[in-house]
Coordinates of C-alpha atoms in Angstrom, one line a residue:
Chain Q
M1181 CA -57.8 207.9 39.3
T1182 CA -55.8 205.3 41.4
V1183 CA -54.7 201.7 40.7
L1184 CA -55.2 199.5 43.8
I1185 CA -52.8 196.5 44.1
L1186 CA -53.8 193.9 46.6
T1187 CA -50.7 191.9 47.5
S1188 CA -48.4 190.9 50.3
K1189 CA -45.4 192.9 51.3
D1190 CA -42.7 190.9 49.5
D1191 CA -43.8 190.6 45.9
V1192 CA -41.1 191.5 43.3
T1193 CA -43.5 190.9 40.4
A1194 CA -45.8 193.6 41.9
D1195 CA -42.7 195.8 42.3
M1196 CA -42.0 195.6 38.5
V1197 CA -45.6 196.8 37.7
V1198 CA -45.5 199.6 40.4
T1199 CA -42.3 200.9 38.8
R1200 CA -44.0 201.1 35.4
L1201 CA -47.0 202.9 36.9
H1202 CA -44.7 205.4 38.7
D1203 CA -42.9 206.0 35.4
A1204 CA -46.3 206.8 33.8
A1205 CA -47.3 209.0 36.8
V1206 CA -50.4 206.8 37.6
P1207 CA -51.3 207.0 41.3
V1208 CA -51.0 203.6 43.0
M1209 CA -52.1 202.2 46.4
R1210 CA -50.5 199.0 47.4
L1211 CA -52.4 197.2 50.2
D1212 CA -52.4 193.8 51.9
P1213 CA -55.8 192.9 53.2
A1214 CA -53.9 191.1 56.0
D1215 CA -53.0 194.6 57.4
L1216 CA -56.6 195.6 57.9
P1217 CA -57.8 197.0 60.3
V1218 CA -54.5 197.8 62.1
N1219 CA -52.4 199.7 59.6
T1220 CA -55.1 200.3 57.0
L1221 CA -58.4 202.1 57.5
L1222 CA -61.6 201.5 55.6
S1223 CA -65.0 203.3 55.6
A1224 CA -68.0 203.0 53.3
R1225 CA -71.2 204.9 53.6
Y1226 CA -74.4 203.8 51.8
A1227 CA -77.0 206.6 52.0
H1228 CA -79.6 208.5 50.0
G1229 CA -79.2 206.1 47.0
D1230 CA -75.5 206.8 46.8
F1231 CA -72.3 205.2 47.9
E1232 CA -69.0 206.6 49.2
G1233 CA -66.1 204.6 50.3
L1234 CA -62.4 205.1 51.2
L1235 CA -59.3 203.2 52.0
S1236 CA -56.4 204.7 53.8
A1237 CA -52.9 203.2 54.0
N1238 CA -49.4 204.5 54.5
G1239 CA -50.7 208.1 54.6
H1240 CA -52.5 207.8 51.3
V1241 CA -56.3 207.9 50.9
V1242 CA -58.2 206.5 48.0
S1243 CA -61.9 207.1 47.4
M1244 CA -63.9 204.4 45.7
G1245 CA -65.1 206.9 43.2
G1246 CA -61.5 207.6 42.3
L1247 CA -60.6 203.9 41.8
R1248 CA -59.5 203.0 38.3
S1249 CA -58.7 199.4 38.6
V1250 CA -57.9 196.6 41.1
W1251 CA -55.1 194.1 40.6
V1252 CA -55.5 191.0 42.8
R1253 CA -51.9 189.8 43.0
R1254 CA -51.0 187.8 46.1
P1255 CA -53.2 189.2 48.8
G1256 CA -53.0 187.9 52.4
E1257 CA -56.1 186.8 54.3
P1258 CA -58.1 189.8 55.5
A1259 CA -57.0 190.8 59.1
A1260 CA -54.4 188.0 59.3
H1261 CA -51.9 190.5 60.9
A1262 CA -54.4 191.7 63.5
D1263 CA -53.4 191.7 67.2
E1264 CA -56.0 189.0 67.9
P1265 CA -56.7 187.3 64.5
S1266 CA -59.8 185.1 64.3
A1267 CA -61.9 183.4 61.6
W1268 CA -64.7 185.8 62.5
L1269 CA -62.6 188.9 62.2
T1270 CA -61.4 187.7 58.9
A1271 CA -65.0 187.1 57.7
E1272 CA -66.1 190.5 58.9
T1273 CA -63.1 192.2 57.3
R1274 CA -63.6 190.4 54.0
Q1275 CA -67.2 191.6 54.0
A1276 CA -66.2 195.2 54.6
L1277 CA -63.3 195.3 52.1
F1278 CA -64.6 193.2 49.2
G1279 CA -68.2 194.4 49.8
M1280 CA -66.9 197.9 49.3
L1281 CA -64.6 197.1 46.4
Y1282 CA -67.4 195.1 44.6
S1283 CA -69.7 198.2 45.0
A1284 CA -67.2 200.4 43.0
S1285 CA -67.1 200.4 39.2
A1286 CA -63.4 199.7 38.9
R1287 CA -62.0 197.2 36.4
W1288 CA -60.5 194.0 37.9
M1289 CA -57.5 191.9 37.0
N1290 CA -59.0 189.4 37.9
H1291 CA -62.3 189.6 39.6
P1292 CA -62.3 187.1 42.5
R1293 CA -65.6 185.6 41.2
E1294 CA -63.9 184.8 37.8
A1295 CA -60.7 183.7 39.6
E1296 CA -62.5 181.2 41.8
R1297 CA -64.1 179.4 38.8
A1298 CA -60.9 179.7 36.6
R1299 CA -59.0 177.9 39.3
L1300 CA -61.0 174.7 38.9
K1301 CA -58.8 172.5 36.8
P1302 CA -61.6 170.2 35.4
W1303 CA -63.5 173.4 34.4
Q1304 CA -60.3 174.5 32.6
L1305 CA -60.2 171.3 30.6
R1306 CA -63.8 171.6 29.6
T1307 CA -63.4 175.3 28.6
A1308 CA -60.2 174.4 26.7
H1309 CA -62.2 171.9 24.7
L1310 CA -65.0 174.3 24.0
T1311 CA -62.6 177.0 22.8
G1312 CA -60.8 174.7 20.4
F1313 CA -57.6 173.8 22.2
A1314 CA -56.1 170.2 21.9
V1315 CA -56.2 168.8 25.4
P1316 CA -54.6 165.5 26.4
P1317 CA -57.2 163.0 27.5
T1318 CA -57.7 163.3 31.3
V1319 CA -59.6 161.6 34.0
V1320 CA -60.4 162.9 37.5
T1321 CA -61.7 160.0 39.6
T1322 CA -62.1 158.4 43.0
V1323 CA -62.6 154.9 41.4
P1324 CA -59.4 152.8 41.2
R1325 CA -60.9 150.6 38.5
L1326 CA -61.5 153.6 36.2
A1327 CA -58.0 155.0 36.9
R1328 CA -56.4 151.7 36.0
Q1329 CA -58.6 151.4 32.9
F1330 CA -57.5 154.9 31.8
A1331 CA -53.8 154.0 32.3
E1332 CA -54.3 150.8 30.3
E1333 CA -55.9 152.7 27.5
Y1334 CA -53.1 155.2 27.2
G1335 CA -50.1 153.3 28.3
E1336 CA -48.2 156.1 29.9
V1337 CA -50.0 158.7 32.0
V1338 CA -49.0 161.4 34.4
V1339 CA -50.7 162.0 37.8
K1340 CA -51.0 165.5 39.0
S1341 CA -52.6 167.4 41.9
A1342 CA -55.7 169.5 40.9
S1343 CA -55.4 172.1 43.7
G1344 CA -51.6 172.3 43.9
P1345 CA -49.2 171.0 46.6
P1346 CA -50.5 170.4 50.2
P1347 CA -50.3 173.5 52.3
G1348 CA -48.0 173.8 55.3
E1349 CA -44.4 174.3 56.2
P1350 CA -41.9 173.4 54.9
P1351 CA -43.4 173.8 51.4
M1352 CA -43.8 170.5 49.7
A1353 CA -43.0 170.1 46.0
L1354 CA -45.4 167.8 44.1
P1355 CA -44.0 167.3 40.6
T1356 CA -46.1 165.8 37.9
T1357 CA -45.2 162.1 37.9
L1358 CA -45.2 159.5 35.2
I1359 CA -46.9 156.1 36.0
G1360 CA -47.8 153.0 34.0
P1361 CA -50.9 150.7 34.0
D1362 CA -49.2 148.3 36.5
S1363 CA -49.1 151.0 39.3
D1364 CA -51.1 150.5 42.5
F1365 CA -54.3 152.5 42.0
S1366 CA -56.0 151.6 45.3
G1367 CA -55.1 155.0 46.9
V1368 CA -57.4 156.7 44.4
A1369 CA -60.3 155.7 46.6
A1370 CA -59.0 157.9 49.4
G1371 CA -59.0 161.1 47.4
P1372 CA -59.7 162.1 43.8
A1373 CA -56.8 161.6 41.4
L1374 CA -56.1 163.5 38.2
L1375 CA -54.5 161.4 35.5
Q1376 CA -53.6 162.7 32.1
R1377 CA -52.2 161.0 28.9
Y1378 CA -48.4 161.7 28.9
V1379 CA -47.3 164.1 26.1
P1380 CA -43.6 163.5 25.2
K1381 CA -42.6 167.1 24.8
R1382 CA -39.9 168.9 22.9
A1383 CA -40.5 172.2 24.7
D1384 CA -42.6 173.9 27.4
I1385 CA -44.7 176.9 26.2
R1386 CA -45.8 179.7 28.6
L1387 CA -48.3 182.0 27.0
T1388 CA -49.2 185.1 29.0
C1389 CA -52.4 187.0 28.0
V1390 CA -52.8 190.5 29.3
G1391 CA -56.1 192.0 28.3
G1392 CA -55.9 190.5 24.8
R1393 CA -52.1 191.0 24.3
L1394 CA -50.3 187.7 23.9
F1395 CA -46.7 187.0 25.0
A1396 CA -45.5 183.4 24.2
A1397 CA -42.3 182.0 25.5
R1398 CA -40.7 178.6 24.8
K1399 CA -38.1 176.6 26.6
E1400 CA -36.5 173.4 25.2
A1401 CA -37.4 170.4 27.4
D1402 CA -35.0 167.9 28.8
P1403 CA -36.3 164.6 27.3
D1404 CA -35.6 162.8 30.6
Q1405 CA -37.6 165.2 32.7
V1406 CA -41.4 164.9 33.0
D1407 CA -42.0 168.2 34.9
G1408 CA -39.6 170.9 34.0
R1409 CA -40.8 173.3 36.6
Y1410 CA -38.5 171.7 39.2
G1411 CA -34.9 171.8 38.3
D1412 CA -32.6 173.2 35.6
T1413 CA -33.1 171.9 32.1
G1414 CA -30.0 173.8 30.8
H1415 CA -32.3 175.9 28.6
T1416 CA -33.8 179.3 28.9
W1417 CA -37.1 180.9 28.0
E1418 CA -37.1 182.4 24.5
P1419 CA -39.8 184.5 22.8
A1420 CA -42.0 182.4 20.5
E1421 CA -44.5 183.0 17.7
V1422 CA -48.2 182.3 18.5
P1423 CA -49.9 180.1 15.9
D1424 CA -53.1 181.7 14.6
R1425 CA -55.2 178.8 15.7
I1426 CA -53.9 179.2 19.3
R1427 CA -54.4 182.9 19.2
K1428 CA -58.1 182.5 18.5
S1429 CA -58.6 179.9 21.1
V1430 CA -56.8 182.0 23.8
H1431 CA -59.1 185.0 23.0
D1432 CA -62.2 182.8 23.2
Y1433 CA -61.0 181.2 26.5
V1434 CA -60.3 184.4 28.3
D1435 CA -63.6 185.8 27.0
M1436 CA -65.5 182.8 28.3
A1437 CA -63.6 182.8 31.6
G1438 CA -63.9 186.6 32.0
L1439 CA -60.2 186.9 32.7
A1440 CA -58.1 190.1 32.1
Y1441 CA -54.9 188.1 32.9
A1442 CA -54.1 184.5 32.3
A1443 CA -51.0 182.4 32.0
F1444 CA -51.4 179.3 29.8
D1445 CA -49.1 176.3 29.9
F1446 CA -48.7 174.1 26.8
A1447 CA -46.6 171.1 26.0
E1448 CA -45.1 171.3 22.5
D1449 CA -44.9 167.7 21.2
E1450 CA -42.4 166.1 18.7
D1451 CA -44.4 167.5 15.8
G1452 CA -44.4 171.0 17.1
F1453 CA -48.1 170.7 18.1
W1454 CA -49.2 172.6 21.3
W1455 CA -51.2 170.7 23.9
F1456 CA -53.2 172.7 26.5
L1457 CA -52.1 171.7 30.0
E1458 CA -53.5 174.4 32.2
C1459 CA -54.5 178.1 32.5
N1460 CA -53.4 179.8 35.7
Q1461 CA -55.3 183.0 36.3
S1462 CA -52.6 184.3 38.7
G1463 CA -49.5 182.7 37.1
Q1464 CA -46.2 184.3 37.6
F1465 CA -44.7 186.3 34.7
G1466 CA -41.6 187.8 36.2
F1467 CA -39.3 184.9 35.2
V1468 CA -40.5 185.1 31.6
E1469 CA -40.0 188.8 31.4
L1470 CA -36.5 188.6 32.9
E1471 CA -35.4 185.8 30.4
T1472 CA -37.2 186.9 27.3
G1473 CA -37.3 190.7 27.7
Q1474 CA -41.0 190.7 26.8
P1475 CA -42.7 193.8 28.2
I1476 CA -45.3 191.9 30.3
S1477 CA -45.2 194.2 33.3
E1478 CA -45.6 197.2 31.1
A1479 CA -48.7 195.5 29.5
V1480 CA -50.1 194.9 32.9
A1481 CA -49.4 198.5 34.0
Q1482 CA -51.1 199.8 30.8
W1483 CA -54.2 197.6 31.3
L1484 CA -54.5 198.8 34.9
S1485 CA -54.0 202.4 33.8
R1486 CA -57.0 202.5 31.5
P1487 CA -60.0 204.5 32.8
A1488 CA -62.6 202.8 35.0
R1489 CA -65.8 201.7 33.4
G1490 CA -67.5 204.5 35.3
Chain E
M1322 CA -82.9 164.1 33.9
T1323 CA -82.0 164.3 37.6
V1324 CA -82.1 167.1 40.2
L1325 CA -79.0 167.1 42.4
I1326 CA -79.4 168.5 45.9
L1327 CA -76.2 169.4 47.8
T1328 CA -77.0 169.4 51.5
S1329 CA -76.2 167.8 54.8
K1330 CA -78.0 164.8 56.2
D1331 CA -80.4 166.6 58.5
D1332 CA -82.2 169.2 56.5
V1333 CA -86.0 169.3 56.8
T1334 CA -86.3 172.1 54.3
A1335 CA -84.6 169.9 51.7
D1336 CA -87.0 167.1 52.8
M1337 CA -90.0 169.3 51.9
V1338 CA -88.6 169.8 48.4
V1339 CA -87.6 166.1 47.9
T1340 CA -91.2 165.1 48.7
R1341 CA -92.5 167.4 46.0
L1342 CA -90.0 166.1 43.5
H1343 CA -91.0 162.5 44.4
D1344 CA -94.7 163.4 43.9
A1345 CA -93.8 164.7 40.5
A1346 CA -91.8 161.6 39.7
V1347 CA -88.6 163.7 39.1
P1348 CA -85.4 161.8 39.8
V1349 CA -83.4 163.2 42.7
M1350 CA -79.9 162.6 44.0
R1351 CA -79.2 164.0 47.4
L1352 CA -75.6 164.3 48.3
D1353 CA -73.4 165.8 50.9
P1354 CA -69.9 166.8 49.6
A1355 CA -68.6 166.0 53.0
D1356 CA -69.3 162.3 52.2
L1357 CA -66.9 162.3 49.3
P1358 CA -64.9 160.1 48.6
V1359 CA -66.0 157.6 51.3
N1360 CA -69.6 156.9 50.6
T1361 CA -69.8 158.8 47.3
L1362 CA -67.9 158.1 44.1
L1363 CA -67.0 160.6 41.4
S1364 CA -65.4 160.2 38.0
A1365 CA -65.0 162.6 35.1
R1366 CA -63.3 162.1 31.8
Y1367 CA -62.3 164.8 29.4
A1368 CA -61.3 163.3 26.1
H1369 CA -61.6 163.9 22.3
G1370 CA -63.2 167.3 22.8
D1371 CA -66.0 165.8 24.9
F1372 CA -66.8 165.4 28.6
E1373 CA -68.4 162.7 30.6
G1374 CA -68.9 162.7 34.3
L1375 CA -70.8 160.7 36.9
L1376 CA -71.6 160.7 40.6
S1377 CA -72.6 157.6 42.5
A1378 CA -74.2 157.7 46.0
N1379 CA -76.5 155.3 47.9
G1380 CA -76.7 153.0 44.9
H1381 CA -77.8 155.7 42.5
V1382 CA -75.7 156.9 39.6
V1383 CA -76.1 160.2 37.9
S1384 CA -74.3 161.2 34.7
M1385 CA -73.4 164.9 34.1
G1386 CA -75.3 164.7 30.8
G1387 CA -78.4 163.7 32.7
L1388 CA -78.2 166.5 35.2
R1389 CA -81.2 168.8 35.1
S1390 CA -80.3 171.2 37.9
V1391 CA -78.2 171.6 41.1
W1392 CA -79.7 173.0 44.3
V1393 CA -77.0 174.2 46.7
R1394 CA -78.8 174.0 50.1
R1395 CA -76.6 173.4 53.1
P1396 CA -73.6 171.4 51.8
G1397 CA -70.9 170.3 54.1
E1398 CA -67.2 170.9 53.3
P1399 CA -65.9 168.5 50.7
A1400 CA -64.4 165.4 52.2
A1401 CA -65.1 166.6 55.8
H1402 CA -66.3 163.1 56.8
A1403 CA -63.2 161.3 55.3
D1404 CA -61.2 158.9 57.6
E1405 CA -58.3 161.3 57.5
P1406 CA -59.7 164.8 56.7
S1407 CA -57.2 167.5 55.7
A1408 CA -57.3 170.9 54.1
W1409 CA -55.6 169.4 51.1
L1410 CA -58.1 166.6 50.7
T1411 CA -60.9 169.2 50.9
A1412 CA -59.2 171.3 48.2
E1413 CA -58.6 168.3 45.9
T1414 CA -62.2 167.1 46.4
R1415 CA -63.7 170.5 45.8
Q1416 CA -61.7 170.7 42.6
A1417 CA -63.0 167.3 41.4
L1418 CA -66.6 167.9 42.4
F1419 CA -67.2 171.5 41.5
G1420 CA -64.9 171.3 38.5
M1421 CA -67.1 168.5 37.2
L1422 CA -70.4 170.2 38.1
Y1423 CA -69.3 173.5 36.6
S1424 CA -68.5 171.6 33.4
A1425 CA -72.1 170.4 33.1
S1426 CA -74.8 172.5 31.6
A1427 CA -77.2 172.2 34.5
R1428 CA -79.2 175.1 36.0
W1429 CA -78.1 176.3 39.4
M1430 CA -80.1 177.4 42.5
N1431 CA -77.8 179.3 43.2
H1432 CA -74.5 179.1 41.4
P1433 CA -71.7 179.3 44.0
R1434 CA -70.1 182.2 42.1
E1435 CA -73.3 184.3 42.4
A1436 CA -73.8 183.1 45.9
E1437 CA -70.4 184.3 47.0
R1438 CA -70.9 187.8 45.8
A1439 CA -74.5 187.9 47.0
R1440 CA -73.4 187.2 50.5
L1441 CA -71.4 190.5 50.7
K1442 CA -73.7 192.7 52.7
P1443 CA -72.2 196.1 51.5
W1444 CA -72.6 194.9 47.9
Q1445 CA -76.3 194.0 48.8
L1446 CA -76.8 197.6 50.0
R1447 CA -75.3 199.0 46.8
T1448 CA -77.3 196.7 44.6
A1449 CA -80.5 197.5 46.5
H1450 CA -79.8 201.2 45.8
L1451 CA -79.3 200.6 42.2
T1452 CA -82.5 198.6 41.9
G1453 CA -84.7 201.2 43.5
F1454 CA -85.2 199.9 47.0
A1455 CA -85.3 202.3 50.0
V1456 CA -82.3 201.4 52.2
P1457 CA -81.7 202.8 55.7
P1458 CA -78.5 204.9 55.7
T1459 CA -75.6 202.6 56.6
V1460 CA -71.9 202.9 57.4
V1461 CA -69.3 200.1 57.4
T1462 CA -66.1 201.4 59.0
T1463 CA -63.0 200.8 61.0
V1464 CA -62.8 204.5 62.0
P1465 CA -64.3 205.3 65.5
R1466 CA -64.7 209.0 64.6
L1467 CA -66.8 208.2 61.5
A1468 CA -68.9 205.7 63.5
R1469 CA -69.7 208.3 66.2
Q1470 CA -70.4 211.0 63.5
F1471 CA -72.9 208.6 61.9
A1472 CA -74.6 207.9 65.2
E1473 CA -74.8 211.7 66.0
E1474 CA -76.3 212.3 62.6
Y1475 CA -79.1 209.7 62.9
G1476 CA -79.6 209.7 66.7
E1477 CA -80.5 206.0 67.0
V1478 CA -78.6 203.4 65.1
V1479 CA -78.3 199.6 65.2
V1480 CA -75.1 197.7 65.0
K1481 CA -75.0 194.4 63.2
S1482 CA -72.6 191.8 62.1
A1483 CA -71.9 191.7 58.3
S1484 CA -70.9 188.1 58.1
G1485 CA -73.2 186.6 60.8
P1486 CA -72.4 185.4 64.3
P1487 CA -68.9 184.1 65.2
P1488 CA -68.4 180.5 64.3
G1489 CA -67.8 177.8 67.0
E1490 CA -69.6 175.8 69.7
P1491 CA -71.9 176.6 71.5
P1492 CA -73.5 178.7 68.8
M1493 CA -73.5 182.4 69.7
A1494 CA -76.6 184.6 69.0
L1495 CA -75.7 188.1 67.9
P1496 CA -78.9 190.1 67.8
T1497 CA -79.0 193.5 66.1
T1498 CA -78.5 196.0 68.9
L1499 CA -79.7 199.6 69.3
I1500 CA -77.1 202.1 70.3
G1501 CA -76.9 205.9 70.7
P1502 CA -74.3 208.5 69.9
D1503 CA -73.0 208.4 73.5
S1504 CA -71.8 204.8 73.1
D1505 CA -68.1 203.9 73.2
F1506 CA -67.0 203.6 69.6
S1507 CA -63.3 202.8 70.3
G1508 CA -63.7 199.1 69.5
V1509 CA -64.5 199.9 65.9
A1510 CA -60.8 200.2 65.3
A1511 CA -60.3 196.5 66.1
G1512 CA -62.7 195.3 63.4
P1513 CA -65.1 196.8 60.9
A1514 CA -68.5 197.7 62.3
L1515 CA -71.8 198.0 60.4
L1516 CA -74.1 200.7 61.7
Q1517 CA -77.5 201.4 60.2
R1518 CA -80.1 204.0 61.0
Y1519 CA -82.8 202.4 63.2
V1520 CA -86.1 201.9 61.5
P1521 CA -88.9 201.8 64.1
K1522 CA -91.0 199.1 62.6
R1523 CA -94.6 198.0 62.6
A1524 CA -93.9 194.6 61.1
D1525 CA -91.2 192.3 59.6
I1526 CA -91.5 191.4 56.0
R1527 CA -89.9 188.2 54.5
L1528 CA -90.2 188.1 50.7
T1529 CA -89.1 184.9 49.1
C1530 CA -88.3 185.0 45.4
V1531 CA -88.1 181.6 43.5
G1532 CA -87.2 182.0 39.9
G1533 CA -89.3 185.1 39.5
R1534 CA -92.3 183.9 41.7
L1535 CA -92.7 186.1 44.8
F1536 CA -94.1 185.0 48.2
A1537 CA -94.3 187.8 50.8
A1538 CA -95.1 187.2 54.5
R1539 CA -95.6 189.7 57.2
K1540 CA -95.3 189.4 61.0
E1541 CA -96.5 192.2 63.4
A1542 CA -93.5 193.5 65.4
D1543 CA -93.2 193.8 69.1
P1544 CA -92.5 197.6 69.4
D1545 CA -90.1 196.9 72.4
Q1546 CA -88.0 194.4 70.4
V1547 CA -85.3 195.6 68.0
D1548 CA -84.5 192.2 66.4
G1549 CA -87.6 189.9 66.2
R1550 CA -85.6 186.9 65.0
Y1551 CA -84.8 186.0 68.6
G1552 CA -87.8 185.4 70.8
D1553 CA -91.5 185.2 70.4
T1554 CA -93.4 188.4 69.4
G1555 CA -96.8 186.7 70.0
H1556 CA -97.5 187.1 66.3
T1557 CA -97.3 184.7 63.4
W1558 CA -96.3 185.1 59.7
E1559 CA -99.3 186.0 57.5
P1560 CA -99.3 186.2 53.7
A1561 CA -98.9 189.7 52.4
E1562 CA -99.4 191.6 49.1
V1563 CA -96.3 192.8 47.3
P1564 CA -96.5 196.5 46.3
D1565 CA -95.8 196.9 42.6
R1566 CA -92.8 199.1 43.2
I1567 CA -91.2 196.4 45.3
R1568 CA -92.1 193.7 42.8
K1569 CA -90.1 195.5 40.1
S1570 CA -87.1 196.1 42.4
V1571 CA -87.0 192.4 43.4
H1572 CA -87.0 191.3 39.8
D1573 CA -84.2 193.8 39.0
Y1574 CA -82.2 192.8 42.0
V1575 CA -82.2 189.0 41.3
D1576 CA -81.4 189.7 37.7
M1577 CA -78.4 191.8 38.6
A1578 CA -77.3 189.3 41.2
G1579 CA -77.9 186.3 39.0
L1580 CA -80.0 184.5 41.8
A1581 CA -82.6 181.9 41.1
Y1582 CA -83.5 181.9 44.8
A1583 CA -83.4 184.9 47.3
A1584 CA -85.0 185.7 50.6
F1585 CA -85.4 189.4 51.2
D1586 CA -85.9 191.0 54.7
F1587 CA -87.7 194.3 54.9
A1588 CA -88.8 196.4 57.9
E1589 CA -92.3 197.9 57.5
D1590 CA -92.3 201.3 59.1
E1591 CA -95.1 203.2 60.9
D1592 CA -96.3 204.5 57.5
G1593 CA -96.4 201.0 55.9
F1594 CA -93.3 201.7 53.9
W1595 CA -90.9 198.8 53.2
W1596 CA -87.2 199.3 54.0
F1597 CA -84.6 196.9 52.5
L1598 CA -82.6 195.2 55.3
E1599 CA -80.9 192.3 53.5
C1600 CA -81.2 189.7 50.8
N1601 CA -80.1 186.2 51.9
Q1602 CA -79.4 184.0 48.9
S1603 CA -79.8 180.8 51.0
G1604 CA -82.4 182.1 53.5
Q1605 CA -84.7 179.5 55.1
F1606 CA -88.3 179.3 53.8
G1607 CA -89.6 176.3 55.8
F1608 CA -90.9 178.4 58.7
V1609 CA -92.8 180.8 56.3
E1610 CA -94.4 177.9 54.4
L1611 CA -95.5 176.2 57.6
E1612 CA -97.1 179.4 59.0
T1613 CA -98.6 180.9 55.9
G1614 CA -99.3 177.8 53.8
Q1615 CA -97.5 179.5 50.8
P1616 CA -96.3 176.8 48.4
I1617 CA -92.7 177.8 48.4
S1618 CA -91.2 174.3 48.4
E1619 CA -93.4 173.4 45.5
A1620 CA -92.1 176.5 43.6
V1621 CA -88.5 175.4 44.4
A1622 CA -89.3 171.9 43.2
Q1623 CA -90.9 173.2 40.0
W1624 CA -87.9 175.5 39.2
L1625 CA -85.5 172.6 39.8
S1626 CA -87.6 170.3 37.5
R1627 CA -87.4 172.4 34.4
P1628 CA -85.1 171.0 31.7
A1629 CA -81.4 171.8 31.7
R1630 CA -80.2 174.6 29.4
G1631 CA -78.6 172.0 27.2

């Protein structure tokens, strides 16, 4: 029974997991959907009430009946590396590949359906509320008056992107930015803005959940820095204890979201209280494992190695 | 409690349902996500464990707490009509709109998560098998040898697109085409092909399922025509009885797929037997209603009018 990893060629985080799977003698196929149909073959047959499918890449063949699990890491767009790429070839190739994979009974980390919903930041905030996390008050709006009103109510707020930085080259960093009620909010009318009450933080918390196993890491914050993701705070990630209340909420959240893997970001305030900031269903874990020594890649490999649901 | 209809401006099928909702005095908001944020306002607030959201368009305001149901008809891309459209503005606007709508407890016809999976044609074939439909043997492959082998086994096969015709202007028709085992299959290597055993048909069947209510229509086929969707067969759609076996399979299919609305296409063969061809989760129903007089738009309006799940 094979583990299928969908990711692009250069992915050191995937490499870490592949090493663990090799150590455990679990068969692995690593495949970038972008390489279909040039370097990778696909064939599925639906006949007589039954279904057979196979993928072939790098001299390996995997049948859908022999598929244990699928790890969606950082896959490229289907057929993006074709000789004559087109939107239509991508659509047809996506149909063939994911239509076949969805027909199998493999376990997913994470299923694209769950991933798509879990990416919606407003839905994350609502789900965090429902599962008992403390969430800083947030507004997502296209109305300048309501944005200003929110800033006046809370004094200091941060403005963030909901979908991440704008695409394109060179990559653009978009750090979370602190603003006050006297800012110019007129631009909000041109595109929705996400504003959140600023949480003065003592530390950043990254909590990685792998099929119910929790790994929390903590990094002291630089009090002068709003968004510690960009730049060196002079501190490193250290393993942290997970409070019982948080543990329960994490389990409820991943259950409700249907996620086998999730990376939660919290802000630890001056009182040691954890505030939910976001839950990234495909968040990186390599940097945490390297600094803390927590066996996250092993946990991922173990989850992927379990038998298919059959 | 309001019904929200996400669709573009010119949509006569939506008009039919809006008329029914007006007749029943059910409040309706019709909105094209492409009009955000220029002609449509959006604001959502997540605070104190609660959630409030509103949409405002054409002088109407709808709160998320007052949302009964959402009908995803033919919505445009979020923010496509903005003064300066961009992929990033679309991504941010999708986050804001769908993040807010997913946070509400409205009923969906159909939820985008279910719709995305239901569009995958190979998954449709597998689900049709599992729910007891008869499905013509089908292969989806990038391997010319396997495509030829399939055609040799069945003699006459049709080749179809899985994702629909190529996008772009002018629109390109892509009728299902009959081919034999002597065809040139080399092009299969350049992009996945979907081949299906040809079913010589006596009639086309369109079965529309609206929240469990079934409307079947039948149109005599022109024996010389493989794909009756393009061109006049000289026959019209007539109401048809649904065989009990089909009725049960349809209910099981929409349950498994999580679809409130689905349009099934069958081929009726020489023996009167119905073969599953596809299930389109956003299939048109206007032409069937006009020719058969079946009250499909009323059934859609009634489904949308039921109370929210709360």
